[in-house]
Amino acid sequence: MLQRSAKHPQQRLSLGRRLLRDRVLLLFALPGVALIVAFHYVPLLGNVIAFKDYQPFLGIGGSDWSGWANFSVIFNGDPAFLRALKNTLILTSLQSIFVFPAPILLALLLNSLFSERIKRIAQSILYLPHFMSWVIVVALFQQMLGGSGLLNNYLRSHDLSTIDIIGNSELFHVLLTSQIIWKDTGWATILFLAALSQIDSQLYEAASVDGASRMKQLWHVTLPGLRGIIILLFILRLGDSLTVGFEQIILQQQAVGRDVSEVLDTYVYNNGVLGGAWGVAAAVGLVKGIVGVVLVLTANKVAHIFGEQGVYQK
Amino acid sequence: MSRKIVQGVPMPGWPMRAFKGLVLLVFCAVVIIPFVGVISTSVAPNKQINESGGLVLLPKSINFAAYESLFAGGVVTRALFVSIFVTIVGTLLSLTVSCLLAYALARPGFVAGRPILLVVLFSMLFSPGIIPLYLTVKGVGLLDSIWALIVPTMISAFNVVVLRAFFMNLPNEITESARIDGAGELKTFSYIVLPLSKAVLSVIGLFYAVAYWNAFFSALLYLNDSRLWPLQLVLRTYVINDTQLGSAELGTELLPPQASIQMAILVVSIVPILVIYPFLQRHFAKGVLTGAVKG
């Protein structure tokens, strides 16, 4: 019988015999690996249509090569593409400035509560919106802030002028940002709260013996304790910076028009799947994907230079 | 100083505590009020809805006319069945496939462990892009099939990593002794490892179930046939885009006001999550953190 042991990986066994020994485990891993390969790696090959004049009835193989022609919208600055890029950059900045720090502040607030029970109740309530779909979140915002929503009905019944928030193109970027804050701030506190609970309480005692005020303790003990997780999450956020929320935006695009609502992902969807410009859409999607990977790798490198762990080890 | 000492920090004075309490109360209210409004409106009497102009926070009386019309066998009933099927079948398949893979990856000395782990981890670094994904799903013939809502999203690399970390933390002695008693991999996995992992299985199961229940993008992308629409697409069409639901769509002559029908559809899509949420909530931190610490 072929025995295994954790401490001695039995390098003496040949690869063939080890494969034979692990045949059940290989069978276990097979369906999962097949799914990841089929829907994560194989589609990467589909990106070749970015270099083709793709015609659905000819298929990928049958369509003609077109070189870099599909990329001309990017390099020549097609107005529709530039509009999508501009909105994406505006939204990603708003998210970095307002969405990213929100859970840190909320976690600090929750962490400073003295009653464990109130903290738990608040957490149960604040985590909840994370589990709602974007369709539900958008519908709830309509019911609250829309033309016949709760807010405007209240204003009307008190003879005040109503505020047009939903469907107002000027406020659309603010609306999108506040929806994300409403949905995910509570849930995102989990990681920060865990990091806060890891901070050695002796550090606080020592600081307070040395006469540090609460603000000073926050600055010199709490925030340094959170630095690792903040940097880690910021790197991940950076990699996603061109992804600003497809479902959320496509649901509300009709109401405000594409001038303010078209982002790179909706550009790809509208031009490719709906518009039939498959090659161009794939080209934009490909460049977006590559930029994302480059951003993560660069940010990770920078984190290493500053002596932080980052997402993965060197 | 007679103030309570926690973490070596004196308790702040009452103005600070009152301020914090107030801020927290406002946050919680902002989260809760929309849900209260939607649920109330779905059961409120017609007269009250018309008077308020839309949303009702406290119903004067309760009637379920809106729900009766939704469950009369029309569009919404069918969408509900689609969503329930996708969520239950999808979650079971996802858990099976993910646990098997995670178990194999957690076994020390597994011959293909290293390369497979890299395949899993590397897939988290990028997403394949909308167009190539669409063409792949089209290529395997899943367009306009209910399985398009399940198969492409069946496995999440992140969840596999969390499960693997959990399995690796199980005491080695237990699985070793099972093996000495002659249990094979399948027996060790199903009689020893799975029963010890109920907490993490329920959290990962919840993540998968919520993802399936909430799936909107894959339905929008892959399904043209409106008879296959899950609840989320129905919600988009009849609530967000405000398309009128008539007796033809509902399959009943009984027609409550649109506002209460719309709110009832919303409630139907929210309630399943609200129901399982409290049971699983206590495992959240554990489930999320195993992945974060050992990932």
XYZ file of C-alpha atoms in Angstrom:
609
model
C 0.000 0.000 0.000
C 1.184 3.498 -0.763
C 1.273 5.453 2.458
C 1.670 9.186 2.806
C 2.903 11.269 5.671
C 2.825 14.992 6.211
C 6.403 15.220 7.374
C 7.995 13.167 4.644
C 6.540 14.038 1.253
C 8.307 10.909 -0.045
C 10.300 12.478 -2.811
C 11.615 9.000 -3.633
C 8.327 8.065 -5.260
C 8.278 8.695 -8.999
C 5.810 11.240 -10.385
C 3.766 8.465 -11.957
C 3.376 6.620 -8.663
C 2.501 9.832 -6.828
C -0.157 10.615 -9.436
C -1.491 7.099 -8.990
C -1.469 7.444 -5.204
C -3.331 10.783 -5.388
C -5.806 9.740 -8.076
C -8.800 10.308 -5.765
C -7.578 13.785 -4.818
C -7.001 14.604 -8.487
C -10.567 13.537 -9.175
C -11.740 15.763 -6.298
C -9.927 18.771 -7.734
C -10.956 18.173 -11.335
C -14.443 19.772 -11.528
C -13.369 22.932 -9.696
C -10.213 23.394 -11.725
C -12.106 22.706 -14.948
C -14.642 25.424 -14.100
C -11.963 27.975 -13.214
C -10.047 27.210 -16.409
C -13.181 27.249 -18.569
C -14.620 30.510 -17.285
C -11.494 32.365 -16.218
C -8.588 31.327 -18.398
C -10.235 30.180 -21.644
C -12.081 33.513 -22.041
C -8.658 35.192 -22.013
C -8.059 33.533 -25.374
C -11.302 35.088 -26.607
C -9.521 38.440 -26.378
C -7.975 37.708 -29.795
C -11.145 39.152 -31.299
C -9.789 42.537 -30.216
C -7.420 42.050 -33.174
C -10.103 40.758 -35.520
C -13.026 42.056 -37.489
C -15.290 39.689 -35.565
C -18.473 38.546 -37.292
C -20.637 36.287 -35.095
C -21.747 34.104 -38.035
C -18.130 33.499 -39.105
C -16.929 32.639 -35.600
C -13.600 33.598 -34.041
C -11.533 31.435 -36.387
C -13.335 32.525 -39.547
C -13.217 36.270 -38.953
C -10.471 38.314 -40.625
C -7.515 39.753 -38.753
C -7.650 43.521 -38.488
C -4.430 44.362 -36.646
C -4.755 47.320 -34.298
C -7.772 48.806 -36.083
C -10.119 48.094 -33.164
C -7.833 50.015 -30.818
C -8.169 53.233 -32.826
C -11.044 54.407 -30.576
C -8.522 54.458 -27.741
C -5.486 55.838 -29.560
C -7.387 58.382 -31.658
C -9.554 59.442 -28.722
C -13.041 58.626 -29.975
C -15.420 61.039 -28.125
C -17.696 58.234 -26.880
C -14.684 56.392 -25.478
C -13.252 59.534 -23.879
C -16.634 60.222 -22.288
C -16.662 56.722 -20.762
C -13.073 57.130 -19.568
C -13.810 60.524 -18.016
C -16.849 59.264 -16.090
C -14.893 56.222 -14.931
C -12.062 58.389 -13.607
C -14.460 60.786 -11.856
C -16.297 57.899 -10.199
C -13.155 56.084 -9.167
C -11.782 59.258 -7.541
C -15.047 59.827 -5.698
C -14.916 56.233 -4.492
C -11.316 56.498 -3.316
C -12.006 59.716 -1.437
C -15.412 58.972 0.098
C -16.140 55.238 -0.083
C -12.727 53.942 0.945
C -12.279 55.763 4.290
C -15.939 55.419 5.377
C -15.630 51.910 6.886
C -12.419 52.889 8.701
C -14.236 55.732 10.454
C -17.254 53.545 11.200
C -15.018 50.779 12.564
C -13.293 53.284 14.861
C -16.697 54.428 16.092
C -17.927 50.855 16.673
C -14.660 49.926 18.348
C -14.876 52.824 20.779
C -18.307 51.734 22.063
C -18.270 50.452 25.610
C -21.422 48.359 25.405
C -20.768 45.060 23.613
C -24.507 44.560 23.167
C -25.113 47.856 21.379
C -22.083 47.151 19.217
C -23.467 43.754 18.184
C -26.931 45.096 17.417
C -25.475 47.941 15.356
C -23.284 45.493 13.453
C -26.227 43.231 12.563
C -28.107 46.201 11.181
C -25.196 47.797 9.340
C -24.032 44.557 7.660
C -27.446 43.895 6.154
C -27.404 46.116 3.013
C -24.324 44.264 1.733
C -26.518 41.239 1.042
C -29.005 43.157 -1.079
C -28.658 43.056 -4.855
C -28.007 46.245 -6.795
C -31.496 45.995 -8.224
C -32.908 46.144 -4.703
C -30.584 48.977 -3.628
C -31.481 51.086 -6.660
C -35.189 50.388 -6.125
C -34.926 51.338 -2.442
C -33.164 54.604 -3.315
C -35.941 55.372 -5.822
C -38.562 54.767 -3.166
C -36.764 57.014 -0.701
C -35.474 59.857 -2.883
C -37.433 59.594 -6.137
C -40.085 62.011 -7.442
C -42.854 60.231 -5.507
C -40.498 58.875 -2.842
C -40.627 59.338 0.884
C -38.517 62.501 0.995
C -40.370 64.382 -1.707
C -43.799 63.319 -0.409
C -42.818 64.700 2.962
C -41.629 67.977 1.397
C -44.821 68.239 -0.682
C -47.097 67.618 2.284
C -45.342 70.437 4.120
C -45.576 72.779 1.110
C -41.830 72.821 0.546
C -40.240 72.613 -2.883
C -39.255 69.100 -3.927
C -35.722 67.966 -4.775
C -35.052 66.044 -7.964
C -32.342 63.536 -7.016
C -33.101 60.378 -8.989
C -32.859 61.096 -12.701
C -30.947 64.326 -12.141
C -27.849 64.043 -14.313
C -25.947 66.675 -12.303
C -26.248 64.675 -9.091
C -25.748 61.257 -10.695
C -22.127 60.722 -9.642
C -22.948 61.753 -6.077
C -25.959 59.421 -6.085
C -23.854 56.467 -7.265
C -21.248 57.144 -4.590
C -23.795 57.407 -1.808
C -25.449 54.172 -2.910
C -22.132 52.345 -2.568
C -21.589 53.896 0.845
C -25.061 52.817 1.959
C -24.611 49.268 0.672
C -21.074 48.339 1.688
C -19.706 50.571 4.455
C -21.063 48.390 7.261
C -19.811 45.142 5.803
C -16.377 46.565 5.044
C -15.852 47.338 8.748
C -15.380 43.582 9.453
C -11.753 43.508 8.389
C -10.914 46.760 10.184
C -12.643 45.623 13.388
C -10.656 42.390 13.268
C -7.429 44.350 12.867
C -8.432 46.644 15.750
C -9.026 43.660 18.040
C -5.497 42.452 17.266
C -3.897 45.594 18.700
C -2.199 44.792 22.014
C -4.145 46.476 24.807
C -0.863 46.999 26.685
C 0.043 49.593 24.070
C -2.997 51.637 25.106
C -2.158 51.217 28.783
C 1.429 52.275 28.228
C 0.338 55.264 26.170
C -2.170 56.369 28.763
C 0.407 55.990 31.561
C 2.658 58.236 29.498
C -0.164 60.757 29.461
C -1.350 60.355 25.874
C -4.810 61.784 25.308
C -7.477 59.781 23.462
C -6.684 61.621 20.235
C -2.964 60.932 20.673
C -3.679 57.240 21.315
C -5.750 57.116 18.138
C -2.900 58.642 16.175
C 0.030 56.749 17.709
C -1.491 53.360 18.565
C -4.720 52.702 16.663
C -3.855 54.002 13.214
C -0.416 52.324 13.050
C -2.198 49.098 14.007
C -4.478 49.500 11.012
C -1.755 50.459 8.537
C -1.168 46.978 7.102
C -4.814 46.262 6.344
C -5.424 49.775 4.964
C -2.517 49.420 2.525
C -3.614 45.922 1.514
C -7.170 47.034 0.784
C -5.982 50.142 -1.029
C -3.853 48.029 -3.363
C -6.828 45.817 -4.154
C -8.958 48.922 -4.653
C -6.363 50.350 -7.044
C -6.477 47.219 -9.174
C -10.224 47.707 -9.439
C -10.027 51.406 -10.129
C -11.361 51.135 -13.681
C -14.242 48.952 -12.453
C -16.768 51.350 -10.980
C -19.933 49.246 -10.837
C -21.542 47.788 -13.931
C -24.875 46.571 -12.529
C -25.455 49.690 -10.487
C -24.916 51.969 -13.476
C -26.660 49.978 -16.201
C -29.786 49.932 -13.996
C -29.909 53.713 -13.871
C -28.482 54.625 -17.255
C -31.866 55.090 -18.915
C -32.957 57.726 -16.431
C -29.960 60.080 -16.745
C -28.542 59.469 -20.199
C -25.106 58.295 -21.263
C -23.312 61.638 -20.977
C -22.870 61.237 -17.243
C -23.454 57.508 -16.871
C -21.357 55.811 -19.545
C -18.306 54.143 -17.973
C -15.817 51.721 -19.521
C -17.786 48.593 -18.567
C -21.087 49.915 -19.864
C -19.295 51.143 -23.011
C -18.088 47.585 -23.634
C -21.544 46.142 -23.000
C -23.480 48.722 -25.004
C -21.137 48.684 -27.993
C -20.362 44.975 -28.017
C -23.253 42.873 -26.782
C -25.973 45.368 -27.747
C -24.323 47.296 -30.596
C -22.509 44.453 -32.345
C -19.121 46.237 -32.462
C -17.556 43.159 -30.876
C -13.949 43.833 -31.816
C -13.894 47.425 -30.571
C -15.636 46.487 -27.328
C -13.211 43.618 -26.738
C -10.258 45.941 -27.425
C -11.455 48.442 -24.797
C -12.148 45.613 -22.335
C -8.692 44.129 -22.939
C -6.869 47.405 -22.365
C -8.927 47.990 -19.225
C -8.030 44.528 -17.915
C -4.322 44.961 -18.604
C -4.260 48.376 -16.931
C -5.939 46.807 -13.885
C -3.328 44.056 -13.535
C -0.476 46.534 -14.051
C -1.945 48.815 -11.351
C -2.107 45.975 -8.804
C 1.422 44.806 -9.533
C 2.787 48.354 -9.377
C 0.977 49.195 -6.161
C 2.196 45.963 -4.633
C 5.758 46.813 -5.630
C 5.437 50.251 -4.059
C 4.097 48.656 -0.869
C 7.140 46.361 -0.757
C 9.470 49.327 -1.184
C 7.851 50.954 1.841
C 8.390 47.773 3.819
C 4.775 46.612 3.812
C 3.619 43.103 3.112
C 1.147 43.958 0.343
C -1.086 41.386 -1.298
C 1.501 38.672 -1.824
C 5.114 38.039 -0.899
C 8.012 38.842 -3.152
C -11.005 59.264 39.037
C -13.669 56.634 39.563
C -14.398 56.116 35.875
C -14.460 52.601 34.455
C -11.176 51.620 32.825
C -11.282 49.612 29.602
C -8.139 49.018 27.583
C -6.449 51.476 29.893
C -8.596 54.256 28.495
C -10.839 56.222 30.841
C -14.453 56.185 29.747
C -15.290 59.444 27.950
C -17.724 61.891 29.484
C -21.466 61.766 28.718
C -21.508 64.383 25.936
C -19.092 62.287 23.893
C -21.025 59.093 24.550
C -24.353 60.735 23.705
C -22.882 62.085 20.496
C -21.584 58.680 19.441
C -24.898 57.052 20.277
C -26.731 59.643 18.197
C -24.448 59.178 15.186
C -24.869 55.413 15.365
C -28.628 55.739 15.707
C -28.796 57.898 12.582
C -26.710 55.395 10.596
C -28.901 52.493 11.672
C -32.067 54.454 10.873
C -30.780 55.264 7.379
C -30.288 51.537 6.806
C -33.580 50.380 8.336
C -36.139 52.977 7.180
C -36.148 51.962 3.484
C -36.915 48.357 4.439
C -39.686 49.406 6.827
C -41.216 51.660 4.181
C -41.205 48.984 1.497
C -42.661 46.263 3.714
C -45.336 48.611 5.103
C -46.398 49.836 1.674
C -46.752 46.300 0.356
C -49.435 45.521 2.962
C -51.003 48.978 3.424
C -54.601 49.671 2.320
C -55.068 51.344 -1.102
C -56.607 54.495 0.330
C -53.603 55.185 2.537
C -51.133 54.630 -0.327
C -53.020 57.059 -2.568
C -53.201 59.683 0.161
C -49.500 59.491 0.943
C -48.601 59.718 -2.738
C -46.371 56.639 -2.668
C -44.624 55.241 0.344
C -46.221 54.437 3.686
C -44.170 54.033 6.859
C -46.914 52.744 9.169
C -49.843 50.874 7.613
C -53.246 51.610 9.206
C -54.434 48.094 8.438
C -52.888 45.074 6.795
C -53.988 43.280 3.655
C -52.160 40.825 1.432
C -53.982 41.549 -1.832
C -50.701 42.500 -3.568
C -49.107 39.190 -2.631
C -52.164 37.215 -3.736
C -51.921 38.769 -7.185
C -48.157 38.049 -7.371
C -48.617 34.399 -6.527
C -51.533 33.916 -8.927
C -49.280 32.165 -11.429
C -48.079 35.017 -13.650
C -44.686 36.511 -14.474
C -43.593 36.976 -10.869
C -44.523 33.461 -9.768
C -42.481 31.994 -12.602
C -39.506 34.256 -11.867
C -39.683 33.217 -8.237
C -39.432 29.558 -9.217
C -36.453 30.312 -11.478
C -34.673 32.162 -8.672
C -35.393 29.436 -6.110
C -34.170 26.721 -8.478
C -30.994 28.608 -9.369
C -30.239 29.428 -5.731
C -30.766 25.941 -4.291
C -29.232 23.886 -7.106
C -26.455 26.438 -7.653
C -25.477 26.626 -3.981
C -25.368 22.833 -3.612
C -23.230 22.458 -6.729
C -20.962 25.339 -5.724
C -20.398 23.984 -2.231
C -19.675 20.480 -3.529
C -17.215 21.591 -6.196
C -15.486 24.148 -3.934
C -15.165 21.807 -0.935
C -13.745 18.973 -3.029
C -11.154 21.279 -4.569
C -10.335 22.929 -1.237
C -9.962 19.534 0.453
C -7.536 18.306 -2.201
C -5.536 21.528 -1.878
C -5.469 21.224 1.919
C -3.956 17.707 1.891
C -0.232 17.847 2.630
C 1.933 16.361 -0.100
C -0.815 16.361 -2.763
C 1.109 15.823 -5.970
C -0.593 18.620 -7.951
C -1.261 20.876 -4.969
C 1.199 23.631 -5.826
C 0.295 24.167 -9.521
C -3.445 23.959 -8.850
C -3.195 26.454 -5.993
C -1.393 28.855 -8.336
C -4.129 28.442 -10.957
C -6.730 29.292 -8.286
C -4.850 32.248 -6.785
C -3.797 33.758 -10.099
C -7.409 33.767 -11.333
C -8.212 36.284 -8.580
C -5.825 38.840 -10.062
C -7.839 39.554 -13.192
C -11.339 39.226 -14.567
C -11.819 37.845 -18.051
C -13.817 40.775 -19.455
C -17.425 40.985 -20.537
C -17.094 40.213 -24.264
C -14.803 37.148 -24.047
C -16.928 35.751 -21.213
C -20.078 36.212 -23.275
C -18.466 34.482 -26.257
C -17.308 31.579 -24.058
C -20.773 31.062 -22.599
C -22.188 31.279 -26.114
C -19.540 28.829 -27.317
C -20.508 26.139 -24.811
C -24.146 26.570 -25.804
C -25.433 28.010 -22.537
C -27.073 31.149 -24.009
C -30.773 31.263 -23.164
C -30.448 28.345 -20.777
C -31.158 28.467 -17.048
C -27.729 26.862 -16.522
C -26.101 30.076 -17.753
C -27.086 31.498 -14.348
C -25.256 28.687 -12.531
C -22.296 27.217 -14.419
C -20.134 30.307 -15.204
C -20.260 31.525 -11.576
C -20.273 28.117 -9.914
C -16.859 28.432 -8.311
C -15.331 31.421 -6.559
C -11.568 31.278 -6.081
C -11.863 33.382 -2.938
C -14.269 30.913 -1.327
C -11.977 28.007 -2.233
C -9.083 29.770 -0.496
C -11.198 30.352 2.637
C -12.337 26.708 2.721
C -8.802 25.449 2.197
C -7.517 27.583 5.068
C -10.248 26.186 7.303
C -9.563 22.560 6.351
C -5.841 23.066 6.952
C -6.571 24.283 10.474
C -8.396 21.096 11.407
C -6.245 18.986 13.728
C -4.184 16.563 11.669
C -4.576 13.762 14.239
C -8.291 13.339 13.524
C -7.910 12.783 9.808
C -4.767 10.673 10.309
C -6.568 8.344 12.723
C -9.460 7.981 10.284
C -6.968 6.916 7.638
C -5.282 4.432 9.935
C -8.736 2.952 10.518
C -8.889 2.395 6.774
C -11.042 5.295 5.622
C -10.306 6.455 2.066
C -10.236 10.100 0.935
C -13.954 10.158 0.198
C -14.875 8.726 3.608
C -12.467 11.008 5.475
C -13.856 13.978 3.573
C -17.553 13.243 4.042
C -17.599 11.694 7.534
C -14.780 13.570 9.266
C -13.926 16.845 7.552
C -17.359 18.091 6.463
C -19.094 17.551 9.838
C -16.281 19.475 11.545
C -16.675 22.395 9.139
C -20.329 23.318 9.623
C -19.556 26.926 10.584
C -17.462 27.719 7.537
C -19.774 25.741 5.254
C -22.759 27.795 6.354
C -20.962 31.095 5.744
C -19.600 30.062 2.345
C -22.998 28.564 1.504
C -24.586 31.896 2.388
C -22.138 33.796 0.169
C -22.911 31.512 -2.766
C -26.670 31.545 -2.134
C -26.805 35.334 -1.901
C -24.765 35.637 -5.098
C -27.132 33.327 -6.978
C -30.257 34.950 -5.570
C -28.979 38.425 -6.415
C -27.495 37.585 -9.825
C -28.583 40.225 -12.280
C -25.654 40.679 -14.634
C -25.494 37.081 -15.889
C -29.264 37.016 -16.433
C -29.122 40.309 -18.337
C -26.189 39.124 -20.424
C -27.142 35.538 -21.218
C -30.955 35.373 -21.227
C -33.117 36.873 -23.963
C -36.082 34.630 -23.245
C -38.177 36.466 -20.647
C -39.733 33.189 -19.491
C -36.353 32.304 -17.946
C -36.001 35.599 -16.112
C -35.083 35.384 -12.434
C -36.660 37.690 -9.875
C -33.964 40.352 -10.209
C -34.749 41.000 -13.886
C -38.470 41.123 -13.153
C -37.684 43.583 -10.395
C -35.724 45.752 -12.809
C -38.478 45.753 -15.428
C -41.505 46.301 -13.237
C -40.114 48.304 -10.329
C -37.121 50.325 -11.509
C -38.274 50.890 -15.092
C -41.868 51.193 -13.871
C -43.415 49.005 -16.579
C -47.072 48.434 -15.704
C -48.000 44.955 -14.493
C -51.452 44.178 -15.899
C -53.743 41.229 -15.419
C -52.154 39.520 -18.436
C -48.748 39.438 -16.736
C -50.082 38.609 -13.304
C -52.529 35.946 -14.426
C -55.351 37.306 -12.281
C -58.197 39.795 -12.662
C -57.700 41.066 -9.155
C -55.572 44.210 -9.425
C -54.250 46.057 -6.373
C -52.510 49.433 -6.960
C -49.166 49.314 -8.781
C -47.320 50.808 -5.803
C -48.242 47.961 -3.503
C -47.557 45.325 -6.190
C -44.128 46.834 -6.813
C -43.323 46.913 -3.127
C -44.532 43.333 -2.744
C -42.126 42.184 -5.490
C -39.343 43.986 -3.646
C -40.304 42.333 -0.361
C -40.412 38.889 -1.994
C -36.840 39.370 -3.182
C -35.627 40.753 0.164
C -37.327 38.386 2.627
C -35.383 35.165 1.903
C -32.156 36.993 2.742
C -33.681 38.529 5.873
C -34.808 35.067 7.010
C -31.465 33.252 6.786
C -29.394 36.269 7.801
C -29.731 36.017 11.625
C -28.870 32.299 11.648
C -25.606 32.822 9.835
C -24.595 36.190 11.151
C -22.640 34.865 14.139
C -20.317 32.954 11.795
C -19.481 35.944 9.572
C -16.362 37.187 11.229
C -14.992 33.664 11.534
C -15.679 32.792 7.896
C -14.257 35.993 6.483
C -11.226 36.046 8.730
C -10.019 32.492 8.114
C -9.477 33.581 4.537
C -7.860 36.856 5.458
C -5.398 35.380 7.925
C -4.276 32.315 6.065
C -4.969 33.433 2.477
